[in-house]
PDB file of C-alpha atoms in Angstrom:
ATOM      1  CA  MET P 115     -20.985   1.512 -42.033  1.00 53.00           C
ATOM      2  CA  SER P 116     -20.446   3.997 -44.312  1.00 59.00           C
ATOM      3  CA  GLY P 117     -17.722   1.597 -46.181  1.00 59.00           C
ATOM      4  CA  MET P 118     -21.014  -0.472 -47.025  1.00 62.00           C
ATOM      5  CA  VAL P 119     -22.624   2.179 -48.202  1.00 61.00           C
ATOM      6  CA  THR P 120     -19.671   3.301 -50.474  1.00 76.00           C
ATOM      7  CA  VAL P 121     -19.366  -0.421 -52.493  1.00 76.00           C
ATOM      8  CA  GLN P 122     -23.262  -0.479 -52.444  1.00 82.00           C
ATOM      9  CA  ARG P 123     -23.352   3.035 -54.139  1.00 82.00           C
ATOM     10  CA  GLN P 124     -20.554   1.576 -56.108  1.00 83.00           C
ATOM     11  CA  LEU P 125     -22.093  -1.273 -56.981  1.00 84.00           C
ATOM     12  CA  ALA P 126     -25.513   0.034 -58.000  1.00 85.00           C
ATOM     13  CA  SER P 127     -23.146   2.434 -60.124  1.00 83.00           C
ATOM     14  CA  ALA P 128     -22.155  -0.281 -62.107  1.00 86.00           C
ATOM     15  CA  TRP P 129     -25.652  -1.868 -62.583  1.00 87.00           C
ATOM     16  CA  VAL P 130     -27.047   0.857 -64.074  1.00 88.00           C
ATOM     17  CA  VAL P 131     -23.920   1.403 -66.280  1.00 88.00           C
ATOM     18  CA  PHE P 132     -23.848  -2.431 -67.343  1.00 86.00           C
ATOM     19  CA  ASN P 133     -27.359  -2.967 -67.121  1.00 88.00           C
ATOM     20  CA  GLY P 134     -29.256   0.605 -67.597  1.00 85.00           C
ATOM     21  CA  LYS P 135     -31.854   1.708 -70.156  1.00 89.00           C
ATOM     22  CA  TYR P 136     -30.760   4.562 -72.676  1.00 91.00           C
ATOM     23  CA  GLY P 137     -30.778   7.841 -70.679  1.00 89.00           C
ATOM     24  CA  GLU P 138     -30.309   6.145 -66.854  1.00 89.00           C
ATOM     25  CA  VAL P 139     -27.226   7.002 -66.016  1.00 88.00           C
ATOM     26  CA  SER P 140     -27.782  10.573 -67.102  1.00 90.00           C
ATOM     27  CA  GLN P 141     -31.045   9.960 -64.608  1.00 90.00           C
ATOM     28  CA  ARG P 142     -28.859   8.445 -61.857  1.00 88.00           C
ATOM     29  CA  ALA P 143     -25.871  10.965 -61.596  1.00 88.00           C
ATOM     30  CA  LYS P 144     -28.389  13.888 -61.578  1.00 90.00           C
ATOM     31  CA  SER P 145     -30.194  12.243 -59.155  1.00 90.00           C
ATOM     32  CA  ARG P 146     -26.321  11.982 -57.011  1.00 87.00           C
ATOM     33  CA  GLY P 147     -25.538  15.582 -58.342  1.00 90.00           C
ATOM     34  CA  GLN P 148     -22.413  13.711 -59.829  1.00 88.00           C
ATOM     35  CA  SER P 149     -21.889  14.202 -63.606  1.00 89.00           C
ATOM     36  CA  ARG P 150     -21.795  11.093 -66.054  1.00 88.00           C
ATOM     37  CA  GLN P 151     -18.343  10.656 -66.121  1.00 91.00           C
ATOM     38  CA  ALA P 152     -18.044  10.107 -62.274  1.00 87.00           C
ATOM     39  CA  LEU P 153     -20.431   7.337 -62.118  1.00 85.00           C
ATOM     40  CA  TYR P 154     -18.182   5.639 -65.147  1.00 89.00           C
ATOM     41  CA  ARG P 155     -15.406   6.329 -62.789  1.00 88.00           C
ATOM     42  CA  GLU P 156     -16.734   4.543 -60.177  1.00 87.00           C
ATOM     43  CA  THR P 157     -18.373   1.768 -62.088  1.00 87.00           C
ATOM     44  CA  GLN P 158     -14.334   0.915 -63.483  1.00 86.00           C
ATOM     45  CA  LYS P 159     -13.110   0.988 -59.394  1.00 84.00           C
ATOM     46  CA  VAL P 160     -15.374  -1.653 -59.271  1.00 84.00           C
ATOM     47  CA  VAL P 161     -14.263  -3.521 -62.472  1.00 84.00           C
ATOM     48  CA  GLU P 162     -11.411  -3.515 -61.667  1.00 79.00           C
ATOM     49  CA  ARG P 163     -11.605  -4.712 -57.945  1.00 80.00           C
ATOM     50  CA  LEU P 164     -13.651  -7.681 -59.419  1.00 80.00           C
ATOM     51  CA  ARG P 165     -11.026  -8.359 -61.755  1.00 79.00           C
ATOM     52  CA  GLY P 166      -8.206  -8.136 -58.936  1.00 75.00           C
ATOM     53  CA  ASP P 167      -5.928  -6.104 -61.628  1.00 76.00           C
ATOM     54  CA  LYS P 168      -4.234  -4.026 -58.796  1.00 77.00           C
ATOM     55  CA  MET P 169      -3.897  -7.082 -56.398  1.00 80.00           C
ATOM     56  CA  ARG P 170      -2.536  -9.620 -58.888  1.00 83.00           C
ATOM     57  CA  GLU P 171      -0.023  -6.909 -59.768  1.00 85.00           C
ATOM     58  CA  GLU P 172       0.654  -6.303 -55.639  1.00 86.00           C
ATOM     59  CA  LEU P 173       0.777  -9.535 -55.910  1.00 87.00           C
ATOM     60  CA  ALA P 174       3.022 -10.655 -58.086  1.00 91.00           C
ATOM     61  CA  GLN P 175       5.277  -7.990 -56.820  1.00 94.00           C
ATOM     62  CA  LEU P 176       5.596  -9.135 -53.182  1.00 94.00           C
ATOM     63  CA  GLN P 177       6.168 -13.076 -55.019  1.00 96.00           C
ATOM     64  CA  GLU P 178       9.319 -10.913 -56.677  1.00 96.00           C
ATOM     65  CA  ARG P 179      10.447  -9.353 -53.400  1.00 96.00           C
ATOM     66  CA  LEU P 180      10.164 -12.450 -51.590  1.00 96.00           C
ATOM     67  CA  ALA P 181      11.855 -13.990 -54.311  1.00 96.00           C
ATOM     68  CA  GLU P 182      14.392 -11.852 -54.148  1.00 97.00           C
ATOM     69  CA  ALA P 183      14.743 -12.030 -50.411  1.00 96.00           C
ATOM     70  CA  ALA P 184      15.380 -15.490 -50.727  1.00 96.00           C
ATOM     71  CA  ARG P 185      17.769 -15.730 -53.076  1.00 97.00           C
ATOM     72  CA  GLN P 186      19.806 -13.268 -50.321  1.00 97.00           C
ATOM     73  CA  VAL P 187      18.998 -15.582 -47.319  1.00 97.00           C
ATOM     74  CA  ALA P 188      20.299 -18.576 -49.863  1.00 96.00           C
ATOM     75  CA  ASP P 189      23.324 -16.455 -50.943  1.00 96.00           C
ATOM     76  CA  MET P 190      24.010 -15.656 -47.389  1.00 96.00           C
ATOM     77  CA  GLU P 191      23.704 -19.193 -45.596  1.00 95.00           C
ATOM     78  CA  GLN P 192      26.365 -20.080 -48.241  1.00 94.00           C
ATOM     79  CA  ARG P 193      28.633 -17.690 -47.940  1.00 94.00           C
ATOM     80  CA  LEU P 194      27.962 -19.010 -44.024  1.00 91.00           C
ATOM     81  CA  THR P 195      29.483 -22.396 -44.514  1.00 90.00           C
ATOM     82  CA  ARG P 196      32.595 -20.445 -45.568  1.00 89.00           C
ATOM     83  CA  ALA P 197      32.707 -17.513 -42.795  1.00 88.00           C
ATOM     84  CA  VAL P 198      35.731 -18.316 -40.000  1.00 86.00           C
ATOM     85  CA  GLU P 199      34.795 -16.300 -37.197  1.00 89.00           C
ATOM     86  CA  ILE P 200      37.831 -14.298 -36.135  1.00 92.00           C
ATOM     87  CA  THR P 201      37.790 -14.563 -32.144  1.00 94.00           C
ATOM     88  CA  VAL P 202      40.303 -12.829 -29.502  1.00 93.00           C
ATOM     89  CA  ALA P 203      41.023 -16.501 -28.874  1.00 93.00           C
ATOM     90  CA  TRP P 204      41.913 -16.735 -32.683  1.00 94.00           C
ATOM     91  CA  GLN P 205      44.230 -13.659 -32.635  1.00 95.00           C
ATOM     92  CA  ALA P 206      46.030 -15.003 -29.493  1.00 94.00           C
ATOM     93  CA  GLU P 207      46.669 -18.273 -31.231  1.00 95.00           C
ATOM     94  CA  PHE P 208      47.495 -16.562 -34.698  1.00 95.00           C
ATOM     95  CA  ALA P 209      49.657 -14.176 -32.712  1.00 95.00           C
ATOM     96  CA  SER P 210      51.442 -16.555 -31.120  1.00 95.00           C
ATOM     97  CA  THR P 211      52.159 -18.868 -33.745  1.00 95.00           C
ATOM     98  CA  ALA P 212      53.722 -16.719 -35.587  1.00 96.00           C
ATOM     99  CA  GLN P 213      55.893 -15.327 -32.100  1.00 94.00           C
ATOM    100  CA  ALA P 214      56.990 -19.667 -31.931  1.00 92.00           C
ATOM    101  CA  LEU P 215      57.361 -19.305 -35.948  1.00 95.00           C
ATOM    102  CA  GLY P 216      60.096 -16.409 -35.650  1.00 95.00           C
ATOM    103  CA  VAL P 217      57.400 -13.947 -37.206  1.00 96.00           C
ATOM    104  CA  SER P 218      57.590 -10.855 -35.219  1.00 96.00           C
ATOM    105  CA  LEU P 219      54.806  -9.307 -33.677  1.00 96.00           C
ATOM    106  CA  PRO P 220      54.394  -5.934 -36.185  1.00 97.00           C
ATOM    107  CA  VAL P 221      54.493  -7.908 -39.142  1.00 97.00           C
ATOM    108  CA  ALA P 222      51.763 -10.555 -37.922  1.00 96.00           C
ATOM    109  CA  GLN P 223      49.402  -7.757 -37.309  1.00 96.00           C
ATOM    110  CA  ALA P 224      50.245  -6.147 -40.462  1.00 96.00           C
ATOM    111  CA  LEU P 225      48.944  -9.927 -42.018  1.00 95.00           C
ATOM    112  CA  LEU P 226      45.992  -9.847 -39.495  1.00 95.00           C
ATOM    113  CA  SER P 227      45.066  -6.504 -40.785  1.00 95.00           C
ATOM    114  CA  VAL P 228      44.452  -7.905 -44.129  1.00 95.00           C
ATOM    115  CA  LEU P 229      41.471  -9.845 -42.745  1.00 92.00           C
ATOM    116  CA  LEU P 230      40.287  -7.241 -39.393  1.00 93.00           C
ATOM    117  CA  ARG P 231      41.186  -3.916 -41.519  1.00 93.00           C
ATOM    118  CA  ASP P 232      40.524  -1.690 -38.330  1.00 94.00           C
ATOM    119  CA  LYS P 233      39.953  -3.766 -36.021  1.00 93.00           C
ATOM    120  CA  THR P 234      43.053  -4.730 -35.951  1.00 95.00           C
ATOM    121  CA  PRO P 235      44.895  -5.459 -32.618  1.00 96.00           C
ATOM    122  CA  SER P 236      47.518  -3.656 -31.501  1.00 96.00           C
ATOM    123  CA  VAL P 237      51.241  -4.854 -31.790  1.00 97.00           C
ATOM    124  CA  ALA P 238      51.115  -4.536 -27.855  1.00 97.00           C
ATOM    125  CA  THR P 239      47.314  -6.370 -27.469  1.00 96.00           C
ATOM    126  CA  LEU P 240      49.268  -8.954 -29.761  1.00 96.00           C
ATOM    127  CA  GLY P 241      52.294  -8.606 -27.133  1.00 96.00           C
ATOM    128  CA  ARG P 242      50.213  -9.491 -24.180  1.00 96.00           C
ATOM    129  CA  HIS P 243      48.227 -12.550 -26.159  1.00 96.00           C
ATOM    130  CA  THR P 244      51.483 -14.131 -26.988  1.00 95.00           C
ATOM    131  CA  GLN P 245      53.069 -13.531 -22.902  1.00 95.00           C
ATOM    132  CA  ALA P 246      49.613 -14.879 -21.793  1.00 94.00           C
ATOM    133  CA  ALA P 247      50.405 -17.981 -23.838  1.00 92.00           C
ATOM    134  CA  ALA P 248      54.308 -17.883 -23.185  1.00 92.00           C
ATOM    135  CA  LYS P 249      52.752 -18.254 -19.448  1.00 93.00           C
ATOM    136  CA  ARG P 250      50.391 -20.974 -19.584  1.00 92.00           C
ATOM    137  CA  ALA P 251      52.688 -22.989 -21.892  1.00 90.00           C
ATOM    138  CA  GLY P 252      55.590 -22.321 -19.228  1.00 89.00           C
ATOM    139  CA  GLU P 253      53.558 -23.936 -16.733  1.00 90.00           C
ATOM    140  CA  LEU P 254      52.538 -27.274 -18.994  1.00 90.00           C
ATOM    141  CA  LEU P 255      55.905 -27.713 -19.559  1.00 88.00           C
ATOM    142  CA  ALA P 256      56.749 -27.547 -15.955  1.00 86.00           C
ATOM    143  CA  VAL P 257      53.902 -30.530 -15.339  1.00 87.00           C
ATOM    144  CA  GLU P 258      55.448 -32.408 -18.387  1.00 88.00           C
ATOM    145  CA  ASP P 259      59.445 -32.256 -17.453  1.00 85.00           C
ATOM    146  CA  GLU P 260      58.524 -34.077 -14.412  1.00 84.00           C
ATOM    147  CA  VAL P 261      56.744 -36.557 -16.118  1.00 84.00           C
ATOM    148  CA  VAL P 262      59.106 -37.172 -19.032  1.00 86.00           C
ATOM    149  CA  ARG P 263      62.369 -36.609 -16.792  1.00 83.00           C
ATOM    150  CA  ALA P 264      62.843 -39.623 -16.251  1.00 82.00           C
ATOM    151  CA  ARG P 265      62.423 -41.168 -19.912  1.00 84.00           C
ATOM    152  CA  VAL P 266      64.895 -39.256 -21.743  1.00 81.00           C
ATOM    153  CA  GLN P 267      67.991 -40.788 -22.781  1.00 78.00           C
ATOM    154  CA  GLN P 268      69.284 -38.560 -25.785  1.00 77.00           C
ATOM    155  CA  ALA P 269      68.539 -34.471 -24.985  1.00 72.00           C
ATOM    156  CA  ALA P 270      70.560 -31.947 -26.727  1.00 65.00           C
ATOM    157  CA  ALA P 271      69.861 -28.086 -25.475  1.00 66.00           C
ATOM    158  CA  ASP P 272      70.687 -25.687 -28.377  1.00 60.00           C
ATOM    159  CA  GLU P 273      73.348 -27.684 -29.958  1.00 58.00           C
ATOM    160  CA  ILE P 274      73.672 -29.870 -32.932  1.00 61.00           C
ATOM    161  CA  PHE P 275      74.018 -33.235 -31.460  1.00 56.00           C
ATOM    162  CA  LEU P 276      74.342 -35.885 -33.712  1.00 61.00           C
ATOM    163  CA  ALA P 277      75.717 -39.511 -32.640  1.00 60.00           C
ATOM    164  CA  GLY P 278      76.532 -39.331 -29.497  1.00 61.00           C
ATOM    165  CA  LYS P 279      79.548 -36.245 -30.416  1.00 59.00           C
ATOM    166  CA  PRO P 280      78.640 -32.544 -30.154  1.00 55.00           C
ATOM    167  CA  ARG P 281      79.997 -30.176 -32.628  1.00 54.00           C
TER     168      ARG P 281
END
């Protein structure tokens, strides 16, 4: 309720400032125990509220902040389309592929460190990953060998084979 009284008081001050006769501003200030300048300041606040200058300024600032946030979200969404999640399974696949291509685990670790920085797994961890992959591959090959062995017409293990004559 006191807020309403304050608003009414400010509106009354503004009315006197804008519509009062000569000397009414001084009378109103004296009756309230204020200076004329205090009445003029009250009136200025009413005018600012009615014009909405501060609110427009705040609104413009908020709209700019919102636009900047929208630009940041758009940038992050665009970056996300190019992002690759480097999971533990992906790291294991990387280490196993590196080993299969003849790359040592310390070199594979060095290559991974370019992407993972301080989250790069140790050489031992990469070794456990490749060992687990080798075990799974061995189990799969055992099953495939049984199916494929009967169909093999020519085979050469660890030697060069040319047209029926080993060298």
